[in-house]
Coordinates of C-alpha atoms in Angstrom, one line a residue:
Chain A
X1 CA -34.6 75.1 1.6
X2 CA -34.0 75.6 -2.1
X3 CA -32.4 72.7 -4.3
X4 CA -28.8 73.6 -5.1
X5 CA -28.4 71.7 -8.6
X6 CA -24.7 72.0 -8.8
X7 CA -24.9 70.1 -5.5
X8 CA -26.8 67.6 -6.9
X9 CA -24.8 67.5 -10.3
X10 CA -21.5 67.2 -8.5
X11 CA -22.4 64.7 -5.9
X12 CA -24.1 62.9 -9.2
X13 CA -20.1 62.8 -10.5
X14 CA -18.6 62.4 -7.3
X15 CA -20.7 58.8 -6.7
X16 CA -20.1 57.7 -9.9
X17 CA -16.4 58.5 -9.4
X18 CA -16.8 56.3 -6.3
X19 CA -18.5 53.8 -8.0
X20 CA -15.4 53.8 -10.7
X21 CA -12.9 54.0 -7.2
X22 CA -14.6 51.4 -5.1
X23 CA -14.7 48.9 -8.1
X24 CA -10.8 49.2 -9.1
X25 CA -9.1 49.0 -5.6
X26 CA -12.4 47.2 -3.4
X27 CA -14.7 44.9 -5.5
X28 CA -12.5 43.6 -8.0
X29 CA -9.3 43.0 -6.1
X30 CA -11.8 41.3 -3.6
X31 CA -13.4 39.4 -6.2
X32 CA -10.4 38.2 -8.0
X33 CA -9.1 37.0 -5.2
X34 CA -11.9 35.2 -3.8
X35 CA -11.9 33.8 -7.1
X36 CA -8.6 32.7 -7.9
X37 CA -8.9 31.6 -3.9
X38 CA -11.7 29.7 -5.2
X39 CA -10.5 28.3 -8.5
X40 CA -7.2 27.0 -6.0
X41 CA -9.5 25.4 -3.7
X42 CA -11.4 23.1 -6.3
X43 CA -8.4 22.8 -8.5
X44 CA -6.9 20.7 -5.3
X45 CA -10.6 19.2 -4.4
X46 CA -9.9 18.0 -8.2
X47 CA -6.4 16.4 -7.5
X48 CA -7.9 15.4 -4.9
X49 CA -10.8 14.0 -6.0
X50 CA -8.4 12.3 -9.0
X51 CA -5.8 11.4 -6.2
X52 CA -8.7 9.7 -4.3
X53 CA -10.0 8.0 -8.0
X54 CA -6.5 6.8 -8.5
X55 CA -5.6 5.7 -4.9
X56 CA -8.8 3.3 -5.3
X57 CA -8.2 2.2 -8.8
X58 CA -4.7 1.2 -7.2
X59 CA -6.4 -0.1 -4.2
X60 CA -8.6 -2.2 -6.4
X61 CA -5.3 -3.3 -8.7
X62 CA -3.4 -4.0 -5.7
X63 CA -6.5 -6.4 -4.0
X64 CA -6.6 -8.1 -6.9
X65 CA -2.8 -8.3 -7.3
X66 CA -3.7 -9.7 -3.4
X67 CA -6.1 -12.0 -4.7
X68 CA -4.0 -13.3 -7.8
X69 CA -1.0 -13.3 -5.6
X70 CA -3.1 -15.6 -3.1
X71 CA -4.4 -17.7 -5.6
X72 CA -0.8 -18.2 -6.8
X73 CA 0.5 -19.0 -3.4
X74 CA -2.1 -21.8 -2.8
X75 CA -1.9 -23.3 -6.3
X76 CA 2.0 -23.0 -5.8
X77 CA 1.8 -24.0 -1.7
X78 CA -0.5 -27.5 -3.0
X79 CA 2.4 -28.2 -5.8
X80 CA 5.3 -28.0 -3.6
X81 CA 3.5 -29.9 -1.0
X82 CA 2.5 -32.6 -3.3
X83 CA 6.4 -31.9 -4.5
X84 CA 7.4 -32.7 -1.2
X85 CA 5.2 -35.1 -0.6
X86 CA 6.2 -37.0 -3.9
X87 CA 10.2 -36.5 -2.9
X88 CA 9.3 -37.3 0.8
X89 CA 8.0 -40.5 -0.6
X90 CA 10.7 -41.2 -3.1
X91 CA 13.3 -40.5 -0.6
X92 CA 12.0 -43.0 2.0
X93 CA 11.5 -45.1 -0.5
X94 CA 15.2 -44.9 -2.0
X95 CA 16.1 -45.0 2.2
X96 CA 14.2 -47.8 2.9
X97 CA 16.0 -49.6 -0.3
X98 CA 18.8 -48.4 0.6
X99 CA 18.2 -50.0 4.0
X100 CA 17.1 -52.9 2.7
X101 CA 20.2 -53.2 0.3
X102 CA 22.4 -52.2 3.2
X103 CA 20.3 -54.8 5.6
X104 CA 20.8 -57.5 3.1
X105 CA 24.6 -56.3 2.6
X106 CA 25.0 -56.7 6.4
X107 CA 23.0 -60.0 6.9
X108 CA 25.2 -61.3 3.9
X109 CA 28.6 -59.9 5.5
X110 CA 27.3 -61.4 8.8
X111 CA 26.3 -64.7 7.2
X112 CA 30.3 -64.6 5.6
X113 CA 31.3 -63.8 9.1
X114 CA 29.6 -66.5 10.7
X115 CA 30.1 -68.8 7.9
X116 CA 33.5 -68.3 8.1
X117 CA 34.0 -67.7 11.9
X118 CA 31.6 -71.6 11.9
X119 CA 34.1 -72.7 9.1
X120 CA 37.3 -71.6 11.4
X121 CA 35.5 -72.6 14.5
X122 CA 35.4 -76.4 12.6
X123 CA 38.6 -76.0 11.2
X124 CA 40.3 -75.5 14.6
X125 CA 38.0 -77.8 16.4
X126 CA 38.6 -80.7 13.1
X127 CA 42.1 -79.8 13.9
X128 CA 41.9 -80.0 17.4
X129 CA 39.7 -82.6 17.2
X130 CA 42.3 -84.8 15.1
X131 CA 45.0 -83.4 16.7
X132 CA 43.7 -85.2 19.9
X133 CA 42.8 -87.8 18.4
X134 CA 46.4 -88.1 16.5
X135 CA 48.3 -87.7 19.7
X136 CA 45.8 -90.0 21.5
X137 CA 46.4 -92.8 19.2
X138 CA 50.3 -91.8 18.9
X139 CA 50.5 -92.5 22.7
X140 CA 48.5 -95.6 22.6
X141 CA 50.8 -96.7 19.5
X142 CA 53.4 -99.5 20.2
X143 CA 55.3 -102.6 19.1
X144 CA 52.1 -104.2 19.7
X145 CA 49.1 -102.2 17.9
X146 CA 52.2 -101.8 15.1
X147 CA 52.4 -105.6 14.8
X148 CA 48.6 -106.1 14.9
X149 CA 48.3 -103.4 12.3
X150 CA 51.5 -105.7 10.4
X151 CA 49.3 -108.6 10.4
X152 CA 46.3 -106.6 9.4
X153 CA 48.7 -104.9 6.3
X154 CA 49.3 -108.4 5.8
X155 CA 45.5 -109.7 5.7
X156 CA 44.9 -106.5 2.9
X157 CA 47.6 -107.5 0.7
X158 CA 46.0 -111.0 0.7
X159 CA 42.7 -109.5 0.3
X160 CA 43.5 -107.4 -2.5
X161 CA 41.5 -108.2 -6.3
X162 CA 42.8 -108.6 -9.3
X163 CA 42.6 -104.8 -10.3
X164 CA 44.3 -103.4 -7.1
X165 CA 46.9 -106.5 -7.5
X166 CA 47.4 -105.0 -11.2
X167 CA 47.5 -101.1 -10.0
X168 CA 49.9 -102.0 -6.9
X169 CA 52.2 -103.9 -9.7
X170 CA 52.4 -101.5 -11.8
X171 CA 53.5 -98.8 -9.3
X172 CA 56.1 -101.2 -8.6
X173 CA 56.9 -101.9 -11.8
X174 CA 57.5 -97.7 -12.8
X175 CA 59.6 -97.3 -9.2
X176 CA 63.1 -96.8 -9.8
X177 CA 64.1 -98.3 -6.9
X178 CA 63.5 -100.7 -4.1
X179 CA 59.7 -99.9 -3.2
X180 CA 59.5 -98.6 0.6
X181 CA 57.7 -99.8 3.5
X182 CA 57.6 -96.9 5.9
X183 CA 55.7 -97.2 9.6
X184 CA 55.7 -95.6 12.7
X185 CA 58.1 -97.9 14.7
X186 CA 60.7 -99.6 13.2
X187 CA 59.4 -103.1 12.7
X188 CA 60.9 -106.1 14.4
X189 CA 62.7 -108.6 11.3
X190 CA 59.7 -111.2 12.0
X191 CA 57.1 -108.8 10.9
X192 CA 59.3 -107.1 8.3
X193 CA 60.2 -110.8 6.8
X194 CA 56.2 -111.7 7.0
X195 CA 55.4 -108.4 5.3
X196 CA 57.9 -110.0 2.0
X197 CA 56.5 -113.0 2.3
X198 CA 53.1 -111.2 1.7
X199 CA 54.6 -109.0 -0.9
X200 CA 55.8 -112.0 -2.5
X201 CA 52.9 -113.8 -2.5
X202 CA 50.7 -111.0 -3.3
X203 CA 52.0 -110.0 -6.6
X204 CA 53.5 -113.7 -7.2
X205 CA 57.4 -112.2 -7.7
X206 CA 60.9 -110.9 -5.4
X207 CA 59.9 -107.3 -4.7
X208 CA 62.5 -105.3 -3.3
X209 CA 61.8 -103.6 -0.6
X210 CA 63.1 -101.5 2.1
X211 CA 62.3 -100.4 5.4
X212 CA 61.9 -96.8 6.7
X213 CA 60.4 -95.3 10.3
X214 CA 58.1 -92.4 9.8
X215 CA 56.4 -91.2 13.1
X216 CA 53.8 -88.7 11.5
X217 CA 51.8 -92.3 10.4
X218 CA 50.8 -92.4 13.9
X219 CA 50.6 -95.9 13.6
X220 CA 49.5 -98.3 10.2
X221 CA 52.5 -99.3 7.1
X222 CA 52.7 -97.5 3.8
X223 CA 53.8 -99.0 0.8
X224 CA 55.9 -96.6 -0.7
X225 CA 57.1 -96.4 -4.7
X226 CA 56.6 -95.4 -8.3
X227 CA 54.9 -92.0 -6.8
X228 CA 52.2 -94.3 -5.5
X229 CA 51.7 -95.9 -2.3
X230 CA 49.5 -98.6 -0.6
X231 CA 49.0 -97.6 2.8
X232 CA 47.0 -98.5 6.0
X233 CA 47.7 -96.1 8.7
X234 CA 46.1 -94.3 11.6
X235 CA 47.3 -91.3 9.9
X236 CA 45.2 -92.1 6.5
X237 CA 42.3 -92.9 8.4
X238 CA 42.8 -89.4 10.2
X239 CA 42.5 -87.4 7.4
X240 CA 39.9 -89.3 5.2
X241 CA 37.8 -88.9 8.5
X242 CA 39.1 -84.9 8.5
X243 CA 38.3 -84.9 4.6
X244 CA 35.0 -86.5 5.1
X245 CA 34.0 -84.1 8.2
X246 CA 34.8 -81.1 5.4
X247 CA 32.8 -81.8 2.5
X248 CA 30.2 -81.8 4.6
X249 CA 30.5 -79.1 6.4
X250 CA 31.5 -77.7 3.1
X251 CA 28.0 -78.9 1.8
X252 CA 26.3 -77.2 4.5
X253 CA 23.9 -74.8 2.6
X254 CA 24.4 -70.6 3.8
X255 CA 20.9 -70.2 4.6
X256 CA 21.0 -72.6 7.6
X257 CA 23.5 -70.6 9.1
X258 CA 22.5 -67.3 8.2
X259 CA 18.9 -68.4 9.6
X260 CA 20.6 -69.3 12.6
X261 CA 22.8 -66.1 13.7
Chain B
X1 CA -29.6 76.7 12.5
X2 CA -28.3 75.3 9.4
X3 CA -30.9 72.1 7.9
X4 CA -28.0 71.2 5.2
X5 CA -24.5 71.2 4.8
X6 CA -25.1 73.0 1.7
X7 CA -25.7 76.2 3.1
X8 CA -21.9 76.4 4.3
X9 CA -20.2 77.4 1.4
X10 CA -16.4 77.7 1.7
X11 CA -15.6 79.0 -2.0
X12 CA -17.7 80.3 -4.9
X13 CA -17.5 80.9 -8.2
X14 CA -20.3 82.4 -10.3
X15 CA -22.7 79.1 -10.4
X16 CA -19.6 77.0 -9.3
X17 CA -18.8 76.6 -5.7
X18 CA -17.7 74.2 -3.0
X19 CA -19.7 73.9 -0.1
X20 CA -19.5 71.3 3.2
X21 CA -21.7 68.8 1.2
X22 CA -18.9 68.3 -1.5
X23 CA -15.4 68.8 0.5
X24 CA -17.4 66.0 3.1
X25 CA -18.0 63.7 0.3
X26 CA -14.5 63.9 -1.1
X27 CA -13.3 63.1 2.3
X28 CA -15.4 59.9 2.7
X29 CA -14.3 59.0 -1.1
X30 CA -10.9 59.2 -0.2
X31 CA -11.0 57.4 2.6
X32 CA -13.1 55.0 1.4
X33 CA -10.7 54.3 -1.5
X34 CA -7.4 54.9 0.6
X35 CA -8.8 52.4 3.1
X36 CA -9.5 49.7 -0.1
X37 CA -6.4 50.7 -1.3
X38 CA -4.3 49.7 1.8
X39 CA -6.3 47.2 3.1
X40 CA -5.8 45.2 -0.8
X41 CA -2.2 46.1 -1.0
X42 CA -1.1 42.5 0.4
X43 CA -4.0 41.2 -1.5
X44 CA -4.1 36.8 -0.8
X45 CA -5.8 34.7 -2.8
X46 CA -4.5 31.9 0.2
X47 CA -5.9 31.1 3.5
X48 CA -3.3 33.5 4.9
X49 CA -4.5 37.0 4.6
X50 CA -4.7 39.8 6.9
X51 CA -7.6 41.0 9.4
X52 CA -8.4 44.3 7.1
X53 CA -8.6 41.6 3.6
X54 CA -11.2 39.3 5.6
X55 CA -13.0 42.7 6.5
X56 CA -13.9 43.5 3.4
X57 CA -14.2 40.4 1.8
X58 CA -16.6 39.9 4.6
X59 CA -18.1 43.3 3.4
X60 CA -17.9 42.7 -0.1
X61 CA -19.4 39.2 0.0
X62 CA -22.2 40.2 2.4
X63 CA -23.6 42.4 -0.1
X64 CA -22.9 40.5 -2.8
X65 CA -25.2 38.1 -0.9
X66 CA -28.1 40.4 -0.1
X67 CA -28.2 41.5 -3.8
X68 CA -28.6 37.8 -4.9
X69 CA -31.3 37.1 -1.9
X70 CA -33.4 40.0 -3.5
X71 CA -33.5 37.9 -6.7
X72 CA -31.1 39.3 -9.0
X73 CA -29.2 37.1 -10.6
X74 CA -25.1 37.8 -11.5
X75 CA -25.1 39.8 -8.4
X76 CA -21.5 40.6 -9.1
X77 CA -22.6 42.7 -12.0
X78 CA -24.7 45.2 -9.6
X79 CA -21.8 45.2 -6.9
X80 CA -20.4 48.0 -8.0
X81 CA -23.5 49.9 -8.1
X82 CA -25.6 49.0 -5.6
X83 CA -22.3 48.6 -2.8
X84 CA -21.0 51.4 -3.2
X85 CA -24.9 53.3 -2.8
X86 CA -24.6 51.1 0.6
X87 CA -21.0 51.8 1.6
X88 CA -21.3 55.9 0.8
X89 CA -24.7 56.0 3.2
X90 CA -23.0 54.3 5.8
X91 CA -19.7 55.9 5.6
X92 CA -21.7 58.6 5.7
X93 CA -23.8 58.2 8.4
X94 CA -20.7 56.8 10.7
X95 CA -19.2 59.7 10.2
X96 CA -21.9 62.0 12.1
X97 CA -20.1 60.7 15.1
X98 CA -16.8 63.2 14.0
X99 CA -17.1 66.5 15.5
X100 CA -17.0 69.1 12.7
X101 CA -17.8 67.0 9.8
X102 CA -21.3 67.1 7.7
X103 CA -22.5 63.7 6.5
X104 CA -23.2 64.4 3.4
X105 CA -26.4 62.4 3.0
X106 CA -27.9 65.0 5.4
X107 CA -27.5 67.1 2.3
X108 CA -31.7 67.0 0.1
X109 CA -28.7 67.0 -2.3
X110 CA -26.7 64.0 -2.1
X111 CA -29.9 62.2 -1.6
X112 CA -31.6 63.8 -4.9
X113 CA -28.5 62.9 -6.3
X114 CA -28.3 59.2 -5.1
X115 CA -31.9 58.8 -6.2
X116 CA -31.4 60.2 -9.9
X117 CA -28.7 57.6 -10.0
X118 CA -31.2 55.1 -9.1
X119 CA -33.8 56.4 -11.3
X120 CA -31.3 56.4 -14.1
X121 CA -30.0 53.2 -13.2
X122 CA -32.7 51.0 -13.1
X123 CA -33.6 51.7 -16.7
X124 CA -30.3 51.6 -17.9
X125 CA -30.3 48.2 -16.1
X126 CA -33.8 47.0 -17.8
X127 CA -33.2 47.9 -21.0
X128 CA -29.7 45.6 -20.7
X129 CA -31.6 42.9 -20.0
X130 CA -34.7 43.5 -21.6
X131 CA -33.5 45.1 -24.4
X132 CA -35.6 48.9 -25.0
X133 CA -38.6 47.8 -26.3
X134 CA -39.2 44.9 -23.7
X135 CA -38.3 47.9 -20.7
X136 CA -40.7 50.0 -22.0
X137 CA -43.5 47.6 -22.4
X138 CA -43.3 47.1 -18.9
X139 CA -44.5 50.5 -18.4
X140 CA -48.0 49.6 -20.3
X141 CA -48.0 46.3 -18.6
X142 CA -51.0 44.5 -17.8
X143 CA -52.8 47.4 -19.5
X144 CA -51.7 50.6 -21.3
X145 CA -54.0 52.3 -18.8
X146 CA -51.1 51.7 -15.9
X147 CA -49.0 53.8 -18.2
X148 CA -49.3 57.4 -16.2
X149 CA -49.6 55.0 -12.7
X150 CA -46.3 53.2 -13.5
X151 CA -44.3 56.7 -14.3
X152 CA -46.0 58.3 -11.2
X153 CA -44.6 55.6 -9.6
X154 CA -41.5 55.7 -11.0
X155 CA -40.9 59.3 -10.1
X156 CA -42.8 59.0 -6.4
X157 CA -40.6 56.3 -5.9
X158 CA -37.3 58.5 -6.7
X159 CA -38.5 61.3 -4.8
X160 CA -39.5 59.0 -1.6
X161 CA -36.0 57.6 -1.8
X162 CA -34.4 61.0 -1.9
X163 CA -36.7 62.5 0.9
X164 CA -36.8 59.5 3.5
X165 CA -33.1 59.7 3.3
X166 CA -32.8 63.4 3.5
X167 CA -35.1 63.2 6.4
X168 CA -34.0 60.6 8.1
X169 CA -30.5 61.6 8.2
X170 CA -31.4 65.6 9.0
X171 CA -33.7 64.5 12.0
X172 CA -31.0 62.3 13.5
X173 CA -28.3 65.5 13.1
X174 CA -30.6 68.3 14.3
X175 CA -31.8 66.0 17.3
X176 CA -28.4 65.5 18.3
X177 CA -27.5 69.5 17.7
X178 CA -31.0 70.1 19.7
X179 CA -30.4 68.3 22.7
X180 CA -26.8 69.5 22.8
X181 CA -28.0 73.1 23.2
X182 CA -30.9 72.0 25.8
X183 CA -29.3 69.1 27.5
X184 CA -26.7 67.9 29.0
X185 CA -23.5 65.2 27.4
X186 CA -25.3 62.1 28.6
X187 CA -28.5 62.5 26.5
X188 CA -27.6 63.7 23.1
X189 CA -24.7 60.6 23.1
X190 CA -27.7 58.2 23.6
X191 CA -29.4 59.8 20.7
X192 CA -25.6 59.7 18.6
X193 CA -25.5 55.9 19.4
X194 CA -29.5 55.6 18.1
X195 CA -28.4 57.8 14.7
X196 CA -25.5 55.7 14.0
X197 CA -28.1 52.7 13.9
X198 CA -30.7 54.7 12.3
X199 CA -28.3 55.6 9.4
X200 CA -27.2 52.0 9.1
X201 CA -30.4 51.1 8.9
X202 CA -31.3 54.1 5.9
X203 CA -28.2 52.8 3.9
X204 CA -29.9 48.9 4.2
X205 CA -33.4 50.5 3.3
X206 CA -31.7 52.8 0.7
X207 CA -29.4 50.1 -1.0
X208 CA -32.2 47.1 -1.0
X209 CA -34.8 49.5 -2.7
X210 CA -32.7 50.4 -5.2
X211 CA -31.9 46.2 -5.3
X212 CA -35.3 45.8 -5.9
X213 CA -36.1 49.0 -8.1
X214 CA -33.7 47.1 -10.2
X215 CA -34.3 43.4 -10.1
X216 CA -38.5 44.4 -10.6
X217 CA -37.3 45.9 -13.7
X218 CA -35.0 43.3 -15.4
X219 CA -37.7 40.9 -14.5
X220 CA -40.5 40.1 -17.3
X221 CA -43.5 39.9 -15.6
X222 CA -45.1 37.1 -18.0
X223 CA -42.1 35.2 -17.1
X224 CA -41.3 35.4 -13.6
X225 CA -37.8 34.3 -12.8
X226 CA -36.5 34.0 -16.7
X227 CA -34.2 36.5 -17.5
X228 CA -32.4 37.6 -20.5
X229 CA -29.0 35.8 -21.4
X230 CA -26.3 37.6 -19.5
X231 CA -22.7 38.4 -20.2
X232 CA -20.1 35.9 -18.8
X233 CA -17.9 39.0 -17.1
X234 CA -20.1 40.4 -14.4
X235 CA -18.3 43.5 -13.5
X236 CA -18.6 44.7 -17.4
X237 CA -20.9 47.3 -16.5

């Protein structure tokens, strides 16, 4: 078997041809590709990698954005509660003044109410009371309590002093008239000549007089003139006792009542 | 019988002529490169890609991968070489299996051929990374006395690539042809099936020899595993 050299030199440029074919359309189109296949795959293991670097810097920012936030909250949580705690306080106290103001308002309007319901009560009952008592002693009045009160006019006018003599006179004196002896029933002419007689005597000159009837006396002689009078009646006594009975209810001090409703 | 598709000449010219050796080989180189050609014409750099593209980037990366577990380092820079000495012997020996076609590697010449290329390669390989005068030092290495041993060996070595491909490869086809004349179908397709294998497993010899033919001479003995700087573009060859 002889060597054919033209074989050999041809299949020499025929593999090298090869080599030349196999490495434009095999080895480097694989190669670039596997490349470029490779270069994509740790280009996005990069971004990923950098995605995964960011996500936990932004994980770390956002715990301690948590952590601030937190901090905030309980810092702001312990100032509005000791906010609320300060207005709670400031409203019960303003409440309970107000209460208080409004108790004492109250307790005062109920002291007025009872003061004044305790000062109407006594009106009515002083004017009941005296009422009564007016129309009690108006029925018992007559010819004969009028002429004992006559004589007792009588023993008052004798028992006057010198000052009352001089007041009495004078009133007389300034009336521009006869003076007036008013009573309840018209007097009989024995008592009403006794009562000049005492006039007379009393203030040691004629006074002229005249007689009127006045039933609101109740009972008692008024000496009428001048303005003034000189009067002892049932009705006088009446209402000094009604004026009396006033002042001192009137003097009654507010806390007594209010302590009692 | 014919030992080599040499012998079957289909035109001549003086010195010049075409025989079954050459008109094979220029079949397997064009289907070789057709089939690249088509299979990278929807060429992904994605995940989505077709069967034939994962084929022979399987291919292509499993090579790659043998030529950096033999010790070379930028094993893209011997791809071209060394894959294409792998994919032609198997091509060629897959082919055995097509009725009427000669495998060209059970031609003494495509083997001589494929182990010049080796013999010129590996020096023109060492003296790249070497540089000339570090290649050829190696030759005198330990001792100028392994001079003649080291070119013995470096022609031996050449020839014993040529031959145990030649050989290898001519058995399997005149075994077949020999038990087809003597035998019936059953045997001599059991002996196809072990020649496929057989060839596969010549291109793996013939390709990792020449792996480490190479990577024993870009290598500095003194300084195993240091090797000269290296170009950034490993396909530059």
């Amino acid at each position: 078997m002889a060597i054919d050299w033209f074989t050999i030199g041809a299949q020499i440029l025929n593999f090298l041809v090869l080599i030349y074919l196999l490495k434009r359309f095999l080895y480097r189109p694989v190669l670039d590709a596997i490349a470029a296949r490779e270069k994509r795959i740790a280009g996005t293991l990069a971004e990923a990698a950098a995605m995964k670097a960011e996500a936990l810097k932004e994980r770390e920012a956002l715990h301690a954005r948590n952590d601030a936030f937190d901090r905030d909250r309980t810092t702001l949580f312990a100032k509005a509660t000791e906010a609320a705690d300060g207005e709670r306080k400031r409203v019960i106290e303003a409440a309970r003044v107000a209460a208080d103001a409004l108790g004492e308002k109250q307790r005062q309007a109920l002291a007025r109410d009872a003061r004044s319901m305790g000062d109407d009560i006594g009106r009515s009952a002083r004017t009941e009371v005296f009422a009564i008592a007016r129309k009690a002693l108006a029925d018992m009045a007559d010819e004969s309590l009028e002429a004992r009160m006559t004589a007792i006019f009588i023993a008052r006018l004798a028992a006057l002093d010198a000052s009352a003599k001089r007041a009495a006179s004078g009133m007389l004196d300034t009336a521009n008239g006869p003076a007036v002896i008013r009573s309840a029933f018209a007097l009989p002419a024995p008592q009403q000549v006794a009562i000049r007689q005492a006039l007379d005597a009393a203030f040691a000159t004629k006074v002229a007089i005249t007689f009127e009837t006045a039933p609101e006396l109740v009972g008692g002689i008024e000496l009428v003139g001048g303005g003034e009078k000189l009067a002892w009646s049932l009705s006088d006594y009446l209402k000094t006792l009604e004026k009396a009975v006033t002042d001192v209810l009137s003097a009654k001090p507010p806390e007594t009542i209010a302590a009692t409703t | 019988m014919r030992l080599s598709p040499d012998e079957l000449v289909y035109w001549q010219w003086g010195f010049v002529h075409l025989n079954a050796t050459i008109l094979c080989t220029w079949a397997l180189m064009a289907a070789l490169t057709l089939g690249s050609a088509l299979a990278m014409r929807r060429l992904s750099s994605s995940e989505d890609r077709s069967p034939w593209q994962n084929l022979l980037e399987i291919l292509v990366t499993g090579i790659k991968d043998q030529i950096g577990s033999i010790g070379l380092d930028h094993p893209a820079r011997y791809l071209p070489f060394l894959g294409t000495l792998f994919l032609f012997v198997a091509a060629s020996s897959l082919s055995s299996i097509i009725p009427m076609f000669e495998p060209p590697t059970g031609s003494l010449s495509t083997t001589i051929a494929l182990a010049l290329c080796v013999f010129v390669a590996v020096p023109v390989y060492g003296i790249r990374s070497r540089g000339l005068g570090g290649y050829l030092k190696s030759y005198i290495e330990p001792t100028v006395i392994m001079l003649p041993f080291n070119l013995i060996s470096e022609a031996s070595r050449t020839l014993a690539l040529a031959v145990r491909l030649f050989g290898n490869m001519m058995s399997g086809a005149m075994i077949v042809a020999i038990l087809i004349s003597i035998t019936p179908l059953l045997f001599p397709i059991v002996m196809t099936a072990l020649g496929l294998l057989t060839g596969m497993v010549q291109a793996y010899i013939f390709s990792i020899l020449a792996a480490v033919y190479i990577a024993a001479a870009i290598r500095a003995p003194s300084t195993p595993g240091k090797t000269a700087p290296t170009p950034a573009e490993p396909l530059a060859t």
